[in-house]
Coordinates of N, CA and C in Angstrom, one line a residue:
Chain A
E1 N 166.5 71.7 96.0 CA 166.8 72.1 97.4 C 166.3 70.9 98.3
L2 N 167.2 70.5 99.1 CA 166.9 69.4 100.1 C 166.0 69.9 101.2
K3 N 164.9 69.2 101.4 CA 164.0 69.4 102.5 C 163.9 68.2 103.3
V4 N 163.8 68.4 104.6 CA 163.7 67.4 105.6 C 162.5 67.6 106.5
E5 N 161.6 66.7 106.6 CA 160.4 66.9 107.4 C 160.3 65.7 108.4
Q6 N 160.1 66.1 109.7 CA 159.9 65.2 110.7 C 158.4 65.2 111.2
N7 N 157.9 64.1 111.6 CA 156.6 64.0 112.3 C 156.6 62.9 113.2
P8 N 155.9 63.1 114.3 CA 155.2 64.3 114.7 C 156.2 65.3 115.2
L9 N 155.8 66.6 115.4 CA 156.6 67.6 115.9 C 156.6 67.6 117.5
F10 N 155.5 67.1 118.0 CA 155.3 67.0 119.4 C 154.8 65.6 119.7
L11 N 155.4 65.0 120.8 CA 155.0 63.7 121.1 C 155.0 63.5 122.6
S12 N 153.8 63.2 123.2 CA 153.7 63.0 124.6 C 153.4 61.6 124.8
M13 N 154.2 60.9 125.6 CA 154.1 59.5 125.7 C 154.0 59.1 127.2
Q14 N 153.4 58.0 127.4 CA 153.4 57.4 128.8 C 154.7 56.5 128.9
E15 N 155.2 56.4 130.1 CA 156.3 55.5 130.3 C 155.8 54.1 129.9
G16 N 156.7 53.3 129.3 CA 156.4 51.9 129.0 C 155.8 51.7 127.6
K17 N 155.4 52.8 127.0 CA 154.8 52.7 125.7 C 155.9 52.8 124.6
N18 N 155.4 52.3 123.4 CA 156.3 52.4 122.2 C 155.8 53.5 121.2
Y19 N 156.7 54.0 120.5 CA 156.3 55.0 119.4 C 157.4 55.2 118.4
T20 N 157.0 55.8 117.3 CA 158.0 56.0 116.2 C 158.0 57.4 115.7
I21 N 159.1 58.0 115.5 CA 159.3 59.3 114.9 C 159.7 59.1 113.4
Y22 N 159.1 59.8 112.5 CA 159.4 59.6 111.1 C 160.2 60.8 110.5
C23 N 161.1 60.6 109.6 CA 161.9 61.6 109.0 C 161.9 61.3 107.5
N24 N 161.3 62.2 106.7 CA 161.3 62.2 105.3 C 162.2 63.2 104.7
Y25 N 162.9 62.9 103.6 CA 163.7 63.9 102.9 C 163.5 63.8 101.4
S26 N 163.8 64.9 100.8 CA 163.3 65.1 99.4 C 164.2 64.7 98.3
T27 N 165.6 64.7 98.5 CA 166.5 64.3 97.4 C 167.5 63.3 97.9
T28 N 168.2 62.8 96.9 CA 169.2 61.8 97.2 C 170.3 62.2 98.2
S29 N 170.6 61.3 99.1 CA 171.6 61.6 100.1 C 172.4 60.3 100.4
D30 N 173.6 60.5 100.9 CA 174.5 59.4 101.2 C 174.6 59.1 102.7
R31 N 173.9 59.9 103.5 CA 174.0 59.6 104.9 C 172.9 60.4 105.7
L32 N 172.5 59.8 106.8 CA 171.4 60.4 107.6 C 171.8 60.2 109.1
Y33 N 171.6 61.3 109.9 CA 172.0 61.3 111.3 C 170.8 61.5 112.1
W34 N 170.8 61.0 113.3 CA 169.9 61.3 114.4 C 170.6 61.9 115.6
Y35 N 170.1 63.0 116.1 CA 170.7 63.7 117.2 C 169.6 63.9 118.3
R36 N 170.1 64.0 119.5 CA 169.3 64.4 120.7 C 169.8 65.7 121.2
Q37 N 168.8 66.5 121.6 CA 169.1 67.8 122.3 C 168.3 68.0 123.5
D38 N 168.9 68.2 124.6 CA 168.3 68.5 125.9 C 168.1 70.1 125.9
P39 N 167.1 70.6 126.7 CA 166.9 72.0 126.7 C 168.1 72.8 127.1
G40 N 168.5 73.8 126.3 CA 169.6 74.7 126.5 C 171.0 74.0 126.3
K41 N 171.0 72.8 125.8 CA 172.2 72.1 125.6 C 172.6 71.9 124.1
S42 N 173.8 71.3 123.9 CA 174.2 71.0 122.6 C 173.6 69.8 122.0
L43 N 174.0 69.4 120.8 CA 173.5 68.2 120.2 C 174.3 67.0 120.5
E44 N 173.7 65.9 120.8 CA 174.4 64.6 121.1 C 174.1 63.6 119.9
S45 N 175.1 63.1 119.3 CA 174.9 62.1 118.2 C 174.3 60.8 118.8
L46 N 173.3 60.3 118.1 CA 172.7 59.0 118.4 C 173.1 58.0 117.4
F47 N 172.8 58.3 116.1 CA 173.0 57.3 115.1 C 173.5 57.9 113.8
V48 N 174.3 57.2 113.0 CA 174.7 57.6 111.7 C 174.3 56.4 110.8
L49 N 173.5 56.7 109.8 CA 173.0 55.6 108.9 C 173.5 55.9 107.5
L50 N 174.2 54.9 106.9 CA 174.9 55.2 105.7 C 174.3 54.4 104.5
S51 N 173.5 53.4 104.7 CA 173.1 52.6 103.5 C 171.7 52.2 103.6
N52 N 171.1 51.9 102.5 CA 169.7 51.4 102.4 C 169.6 50.1 103.3
G53 N 168.5 50.2 104.1 CA 168.3 49.0 105.0 C 169.1 49.0 106.3
A54 N 169.9 50.1 106.5 CA 170.7 50.1 107.7 C 169.8 50.2 108.9
V55 N 170.1 49.5 110.0 CA 169.4 49.5 111.2 C 170.4 49.5 112.3
K56 N 170.2 50.5 113.3 CA 171.1 50.6 114.4 C 170.2 50.7 115.7
Q57 N 170.7 50.1 116.7 CA 170.0 50.1 118.0 C 171.0 50.5 119.1
E58 N 170.4 51.3 120.0 CA 171.2 51.7 121.3 C 170.2 51.8 122.4
G59 N 170.2 50.9 123.3 CA 169.2 50.9 124.4 C 167.8 50.8 123.9
R60 N 167.0 51.7 124.3 CA 165.5 51.7 123.9 C 165.3 52.4 122.5
L61 N 166.3 52.9 121.9 CA 166.2 53.5 120.6 C 166.7 52.7 119.4
M62 N 165.9 52.7 118.3 CA 166.3 51.9 117.1 C 166.1 52.8 115.9
A63 N 167.1 53.0 115.1 CA 166.9 53.8 113.9 C 167.1 52.9 112.6
S64 N 166.3 53.3 111.6 CA 166.4 52.6 110.3 C 166.4 53.6 109.2
L65 N 166.9 53.1 108.0 CA 166.9 54.0 106.8 C 166.5 53.2 105.6
D66 N 165.5 53.8 104.9 CA 165.1 53.3 103.6 C 165.4 54.4 102.5
T67 N 166.5 54.3 101.8 CA 166.9 55.3 100.9 C 166.0 55.4 99.7
K68 N 165.3 54.3 99.3 CA 164.4 54.3 98.2 C 163.2 55.1 98.5
A69 N 162.7 55.0 99.7 CA 161.5 55.7 100.1 C 161.9 57.1 100.7
R70 N 163.2 57.3 100.8 CA 163.7 58.6 101.4 C 163.1 58.8 102.8
L71 N 163.2 57.8 103.6 CA 162.5 57.7 104.9 C 163.4 57.1 106.0
S72 N 163.5 57.7 107.1 CA 164.2 57.1 108.3 C 163.2 57.1 109.4
T73 N 163.3 56.1 110.3 CA 162.5 56.1 111.5 C 163.3 55.9 112.7
L74 N 162.8 56.5 113.8 CA 163.5 56.4 115.1 C 162.4 55.8 116.0
H75 N 162.6 54.5 116.4 CA 161.6 53.8 117.2 C 162.0 53.8 118.6
I76 N 161.0 54.1 119.5 CA 161.3 54.2 120.9 C 160.5 53.0 121.6
T77 N 161.2 52.2 122.3 CA 160.6 51.0 122.9 C 160.6 51.2 124.4
A78 N 159.4 51.0 125.0 CA 159.2 51.1 126.5 C 159.8 52.4 127.0
A79 N 159.2 53.5 126.6 CA 159.8 54.8 126.9 C 160.0 55.0 128.4
V80 N 161.0 55.7 128.8 CA 161.3 56.1 130.2 C 161.5 57.6 130.2
H81 N 161.3 58.2 131.4 CA 161.4 59.7 131.5 C 162.7 60.3 131.0
D82 N 163.8 59.5 131.1 CA 165.1 60.1 130.7 C 165.2 60.3 129.2
L83 N 164.3 59.7 128.5 CA 164.3 59.9 127.0 C 163.6 61.2 126.6
S84 N 163.0 62.0 127.5 CA 162.4 63.3 127.2 C 163.5 64.2 126.7
A85 N 163.3 64.7 125.5 CA 164.3 65.6 124.8 C 163.7 66.0 123.5
T86 N 164.5 66.7 122.7 CA 164.1 67.0 121.3 C 165.0 66.2 120.4
Y87 N 164.4 65.5 119.4 CA 165.2 64.6 118.5 C 165.1 65.2 117.1
F88 N 166.3 65.3 116.5 CA 166.5 65.8 115.2 C 167.0 64.7 114.3
C89 N 166.5 64.7 113.1 CA 167.1 64.0 112.0 C 167.8 65.0 111.1
A90 N 168.9 64.6 110.5 CA 169.7 65.5 109.6 C 170.2 64.7 108.5
V91 N 170.1 65.3 107.3 CA 170.5 64.6 106.1 C 171.6 65.4 105.4
A92 N 172.6 64.7 104.9 CA 173.7 65.3 104.2 C 173.4 65.3 102.7
G93 N 173.2 66.5 102.2 CA 172.9 66.7 100.8 C 174.2 66.5 100.0
V94 N 174.0 66.2 98.7 CA 175.1 66.1 97.7 C 175.0 67.1 96.6
N95 N 176.1 67.6 96.1 CA 176.1 68.6 95.0 C 175.9 67.8 93.7
A96 N 175.9 68.6 92.6 CA 175.7 68.1 91.3 C 176.7 67.0 90.9
G97 N 177.9 67.1 91.5 CA 178.9 66.1 91.2 C 178.9 64.9 92.1
G98 N 177.9 64.9 93.0 CA 177.8 63.8 93.9 C 178.6 63.9 95.2
T99 N 179.2 65.0 95.4 CA 180.0 65.2 96.6 C 179.2 65.8 97.8
S100 N 179.4 65.3 99.0 CA 178.6 65.6 100.1 C 179.1 66.8 100.9
Y101 N 180.4 66.7 101.3 CA 181.0 67.7 102.3 C 180.3 67.7 103.6
G102 N 179.3 66.8 103.8 CA 178.7 66.8 105.1 C 177.8 67.9 105.4
K103 N 177.3 68.6 104.4 CA 176.4 69.8 104.7 C 175.1 69.3 105.1
L104 N 174.7 69.5 106.4 CA 173.5 68.9 106.9 C 172.3 69.8 106.8
T105 N 171.2 69.2 106.4 CA 169.9 69.9 106.5 C 169.1 69.2 107.6
F106 N 168.7 70.0 108.5 CA 168.0 69.4 109.7 C 166.5 69.4 109.5
G107 N 165.8 68.5 110.1 CA 164.4 68.6 110.3 C 164.1 69.5 111.4
Q108 N 162.8 69.8 111.6 CA 162.3 70.8 112.6 C 162.5 70.3 114.1
G109 N 162.7 69.0 114.2 CA 162.8 68.4 115.6 C 161.5 67.9 116.1
T110 N 161.5 66.8 116.9 CA 160.4 66.3 117.6 C 160.6 66.4 119.0
I111 N 159.7 67.2 119.7 CA 159.8 67.3 121.1 C 159.1 66.2 121.8
L112 N 159.9 65.3 122.5 CA 159.3 64.2 123.1 C 159.3 64.4 124.6
T113 N 158.1 64.2 125.2 CA 157.9 64.2 126.6 C 157.3 62.9 127.1
V114 N 158.0 62.3 128.0 CA 157.6 61.0 128.6 C 157.0 61.2 130.0
H115 N 155.8 60.8 130.2 CA 155.1 61.0 131.5 C 155.1 59.7 132.2
P116 N 155.1 59.8 133.6 CA 155.0 58.6 134.4 C 153.6 57.9 134.1
Chain B
N1 N 190.2 65.4 126.6 CA 189.9 65.7 125.2 C 188.8 66.7 125.1
A2 N 189.1 68.0 124.7 CA 188.1 69.0 124.8 C 187.1 68.9 123.7
G3 N 187.4 68.4 122.5 CA 186.4 68.3 121.4 C 186.3 69.7 120.7
V4 N 185.1 70.2 120.6 CA 184.8 71.5 120.0 C 184.5 72.5 121.0
T5 N 185.3 73.6 121.1 CA 185.2 74.6 122.1 C 184.7 75.9 121.4
Q6 N 183.6 76.5 122.0 CA 183.1 77.8 121.5 C 183.2 78.8 122.6
T7 N 183.6 80.0 122.1 CA 183.5 81.2 123.1 C 183.1 82.4 122.3
P8 N 182.3 83.3 122.9 CA 181.8 83.2 124.3 C 180.6 82.3 124.4
K9 N 180.1 82.0 125.6 CA 178.9 81.2 125.7 C 177.6 82.1 125.6
F10 N 177.7 83.3 126.0 CA 176.6 84.2 125.9 C 177.1 85.6 125.5
R11 N 176.3 86.3 124.7 CA 176.7 87.7 124.4 C 175.5 88.5 124.0
I12 N 175.5 89.8 124.5 CA 174.5 90.7 124.0 C 175.1 91.8 123.2
L13 N 174.6 92.1 122.0 CA 175.2 93.1 121.2 C 174.1 94.2 120.9
K14 N 174.6 95.3 120.6 CA 173.7 96.4 120.1 C 173.6 96.3 118.6
I15 N 172.5 96.8 118.0 CA 172.4 96.8 116.5 C 173.6 97.6 115.9
G16 N 174.2 97.0 114.9 CA 175.3 97.7 114.2 C 176.6 97.3 114.7
Q17 N 176.7 96.7 115.9 CA 178.0 96.3 116.4 C 178.5 95.1 115.7
S18 N 179.8 94.8 115.8 CA 180.4 93.6 115.2 C 181.0 92.7 116.3
M19 N 181.2 91.5 116.0 CA 181.8 90.6 116.9 C 182.3 89.3 116.2
T20 N 183.2 88.6 116.8 CA 183.6 87.3 116.3 C 183.3 86.2 117.2
L21 N 182.7 85.1 116.8 CA 182.4 84.0 117.6 C 183.6 83.0 117.3
Q22 N 184.2 82.5 118.3 CA 185.4 81.7 118.2 C 185.0 80.2 118.3
C23 N 185.7 79.4 117.5 CA 185.5 77.9 117.5 C 186.8 77.3 117.3
T24 N 187.1 76.3 118.2 CA 188.4 75.6 118.1 C 188.1 74.1 118.3
Q25 N 188.7 73.3 117.5 CA 188.6 71.8 117.7 C 190.0 71.2 117.8
D26 N 190.1 70.2 118.7 CA 191.4 69.5 118.9 C 191.4 68.1 118.4
M27 N 190.6 67.8 117.5 CA 190.5 66.4 117.0 C 191.1 66.2 115.6
N28 N 191.7 67.3 115.1 CA 192.4 67.3 113.8 C 191.4 66.9 112.7
H29 N 190.2 67.4 112.9 CA 189.2 67.2 111.8 C 189.3 68.2 110.7
N30 N 189.1 67.7 109.5 CA 189.2 68.5 108.3 C 188.0 69.4 108.1
Y31 N 186.9 68.9 108.3 CA 185.6 69.6 108.1 C 185.1 70.4 109.3
M32 N 184.7 71.6 109.1 CA 184.1 72.4 110.2 C 182.9 73.2 109.6
Y33 N 182.0 73.4 110.5 CA 180.7 74.0 110.1 C 180.3 75.0 111.2
W34 N 179.5 76.0 110.7 CA 178.7 76.9 111.6 C 177.2 76.8 111.2
Y35 N 176.4 76.6 112.3 CA 175.0 76.5 112.2 C 174.4 77.6 113.1
R36 N 173.2 78.0 112.8 CA 172.4 78.8 113.7 C 171.1 78.0 114.0
Q37 N 170.6 78.2 115.3 CA 169.3 77.5 115.7 C 168.4 78.6 116.3
D38 N 167.3 78.9 115.6 CA 166.3 79.8 116.1 C 165.4 79.0 117.0
P39 N 164.7 79.7 117.9 CA 163.8 79.0 118.9 C 162.8 78.1 118.2
G40 N 162.8 76.9 118.7 CA 161.8 75.9 118.2 C 162.1 75.3 116.9
M41 N 163.3 75.6 116.3 CA 163.6 75.2 115.0 C 164.8 74.2 114.9
G42 N 165.0 73.6 113.8 CA 166.2 72.9 113.5 C 167.4 73.8 113.2
L43 N 168.5 73.2 113.0 CA 169.7 74.0 112.7 C 169.8 74.3 111.2
K44 N 170.3 75.5 110.9 CA 170.6 75.9 109.5 C 172.1 76.2 109.3
L45 N 172.6 75.7 108.2 CA 174.0 75.9 107.9 C 174.3 77.3 107.4
I46 N 175.3 77.9 108.1 CA 175.7 79.3 107.7 C 176.9 79.2 106.7
Y47 N 178.0 78.6 107.2 CA 179.2 78.4 106.4 C 179.8 77.1 106.7
Y48 N 180.7 76.6 105.8 CA 181.4 75.4 106.2 C 182.8 75.5 105.5
S49 N 183.7 74.6 106.0 CA 185.1 74.6 105.5 C 185.6 73.1 105.4
V50 N 186.2 72.8 104.3 CA 186.7 71.4 104.1 C 188.2 71.3 104.4
G51 N 188.8 72.4 104.8 CA 190.2 72.4 105.2 C 190.7 73.8 105.3
A52 N 191.9 74.0 105.9 CA 192.5 75.3 106.0 C 192.6 76.0 104.7
G53 N 192.1 77.3 104.7 CA 192.1 78.1 103.5 C 190.9 77.9 102.5
I54 N 190.0 77.0 102.9 CA 188.9 76.7 102.0 C 187.6 76.8 102.8
T55 N 186.7 77.7 102.3 CA 185.4 77.9 102.9 C 184.4 78.1 101.9
D56 N 183.1 77.8 102.2 CA 182.0 78.0 101.3 C 180.8 78.3 102.0
K57 N 179.8 78.9 101.3 CA 178.5 79.3 101.9 C 177.6 78.1 102.1
G58 N 176.8 78.2 103.2 CA 175.8 77.3 103.4 C 174.4 77.9 103.0
E59 N 173.4 77.5 103.8 CA 172.0 77.9 103.4 C 171.7 79.4 103.7
V60 N 172.3 79.9 104.8 CA 172.0 81.2 105.3 C 173.2 82.1 105.6
P61 N 174.0 82.4 104.6 CA 175.3 83.1 104.8 C 175.3 84.6 105.0
N62 N 174.1 85.2 104.6 CA 174.1 86.7 104.5 C 174.3 87.3 105.9
G63 N 175.2 88.3 106.0 CA 175.5 88.9 107.2 C 176.6 88.3 108.0
Y64 N 177.2 87.3 107.5 CA 178.3 86.6 108.2 C 179.5 86.4 107.3
N65 N 180.7 86.3 107.9 CA 181.9 85.9 107.2 C 182.7 84.9 108.0
V66 N 183.5 84.1 107.4 CA 184.3 83.1 108.0 C 185.7 83.2 107.4
S67 N 186.6 82.5 108.2 CA 188.0 82.3 107.7 C 188.5 81.0 108.3
R68 N 189.4 80.4 107.7 CA 190.0 79.1 108.2 C 191.5 79.1 107.9
S69 N 192.3 79.7 108.8 CA 193.7 79.8 108.6 C 194.4 78.6 109.1
T70 N 193.8 77.9 110.0 CA 194.4 76.7 110.6 C 193.4 75.6 110.6
T71 N 193.9 74.3 110.8 CA 192.9 73.2 110.9 C 192.1 73.4 112.1
E72 N 192.6 73.9 113.2 CA 191.9 73.9 114.5 C 190.8 75.0 114.6
D73 N 191.0 76.1 114.0 CA 190.2 77.3 114.2 C 189.3 77.7 113.1
F74 N 188.0 78.1 113.4 CA 187.1 78.4 112.4 C 186.2 79.5 113.0
P75 N 186.6 80.8 113.0 CA 185.8 81.9 113.6 C 184.8 82.3 112.6
L76 N 183.7 82.8 113.2 CA 182.5 83.4 112.5 C 182.4 84.8 112.9
R77 N 182.3 85.7 111.9 CA 182.3 87.1 112.1 C 180.9 87.7 111.7
L78 N 180.4 88.5 112.6 CA 179.2 89.3 112.3 C 179.7 90.7 112.2
E79 N 179.4 91.4 111.0 CA 180.0 92.7 110.8 C 179.0 93.8 111.3
L80 N 177.8 93.7 111.0 CA 176.8 94.7 111.4 C 175.6 94.0 111.9
A81 N 175.6 93.8 113.3 CA 174.6 93.0 113.9 C 173.2 93.5 113.7
A82 N 172.3 92.6 113.4 CA 170.9 92.9 113.2 C 170.1 92.1 114.1
P83 N 168.9 92.5 114.5 CA 168.0 91.7 115.4 C 167.7 90.3 114.8
S84 N 167.7 90.2 113.5 CA 167.4 88.9 112.9 C 168.5 87.9 113.2
Q85 N 169.6 88.3 113.6 CA 170.8 87.4 113.9 C 170.8 86.9 115.4
T86 N 169.7 87.3 116.1 CA 169.6 86.8 117.5 C 169.3 85.3 117.3
S87 N 170.1 84.5 117.9 CA 170.0 83.0 117.7 C 171.0 82.3 118.6
V88 N 171.0 81.0 118.6 CA 172.1 80.2 119.2 C 172.9 79.7 118.0
Y89 N 174.2 79.9 118.2 CA 175.2 79.5 117.1 C 176.0 78.3 117.6
F90 N 176.0 77.3 116.7 CA 176.7 76.0 117.0 C 177.8 75.9 116.0
C91 N 179.0 75.5 116.4 CA 180.1 75.1 115.6 C 180.2 73.6 115.7
A92 N 180.6 73.0 114.6 CA 180.7 71.5 114.5 C 181.9 71.1 113.7
S93 N 182.4 69.9 113.9 CA 183.5 69.4 113.1 C 183.3 67.9 112.8
S94 N 184.0 67.5 111.8 CA 184.0 66.0 111.5 C 185.2 65.7 110.7
P95 N 185.6 64.4 110.8 CA 186.8 64.0 110.0 C 186.4 63.9 108.5
L96 N 187.3 63.6 107.6 CA 187.0 63.4 106.2 C 185.8 62.4 106.1
L97 N 184.9 62.7 105.3 CA 183.8 61.8 105.0 C 184.3 60.5 104.4
G98 N 183.7 59.4 104.7 CA 184.1 58.1 104.1 C 185.1 57.5 105.0
T99 N 185.4 58.1 106.2 CA 186.4 57.4 107.1 C 185.6 56.7 108.2
G100 N 184.4 56.3 108.0 CA 183.7 55.6 109.0 C 182.4 56.3 109.4
N101 N 181.8 55.7 110.4 CA 180.5 56.2 110.8 C 180.7 57.4 111.8
Q102 N 181.3 58.5 111.3 CA 181.6 59.6 112.2 C 180.5 60.7 112.0
P103 N 179.9 61.0 113.2 CA 178.9 62.1 113.1 C 179.7 63.4 113.2
Q104 N 179.0 64.5 113.0 CA 179.5 65.8 113.3 C 179.5 66.0 114.9
H105 N 180.6 66.5 115.4 CA 180.7 66.8 116.8 C 180.4 68.3 117.0
F106 N 179.5 68.6 117.9 CA 179.0 69.9 118.1 C 179.6 70.5 119.4
G107 N 179.9 71.8 119.3 CA 180.3 72.6 120.5 C 179.0 72.9 121.4
D108 N 179.2 73.6 122.5 CA 178.1 73.9 123.4 C 177.3 75.0 123.0
G109 N 177.7 75.8 122.0 CA 176.9 76.9 121.5 C 177.2 78.2 122.1
T110 N 176.9 79.3 121.3 CA 177.0 80.6 121.7 C 175.6 81.3 121.6
R111 N 175.0 81.7 122.7 CA 173.7 82.4 122.7 C 173.9 83.8 122.5
L112 N 173.4 84.4 121.4 CA 173.6 85.7 121.0 C 172.3 86.5 120.9
S113 N 172.2 87.6 121.6 CA 171.1 88.5 121.5 C 171.5 89.8 121.0
I114 N 170.7 90.3 120.1 CA 171.0 91.6 119.5 C 169.8 92.6 119.7
L115 N 170.1 93.7 120.4 CA 169.0 94.6 120.9 C 169.2 96.0 120.3

């Protein structure tokens, strides 16, 4: 059974600071996603990571994937208040035949609050 | 471009009632999914479909049924509503995997309370 764990679950940051959210998963996967969710809203796609060593950046957010360590990170640079949200990583599990079908297992989410 | 559309947005049911949550996508995506999100938690997969006429169970399928008669529509049915099914339900879709860096596109969700 695929398990996905994020840490920390709660993150309170000052504006201008840097921090990293970690996402560990338990079994082989062929793709990992990062999503953002604002309170009461739907999920917004941030990154899709497909291969070992993949690194993607968008604005103040940078995501990386290490498939050997089964670890992804979401790094926040110089945080601003607008980044306050819940961030989820999600991993696509594969069946015994190696087929994914995109069935996602989500982490619990990291609630990020950025203070002035 | 509407993307993934879910109806209704909110619903209150009594225990034992039944209802269908509707989901439609206009992106011609083959894959569709239903997830539930309980307060303070990540999403859990209920059912998924890889194309019209093909559905399969996810992690938490008990108490739910689905059908996929067309590429566009993927309704979720609750037959005998129970308080444990109080949750926010999200429908999502994606194109065939391997066709690029495509994420799953999510609808706005249906907030369901069962009293």
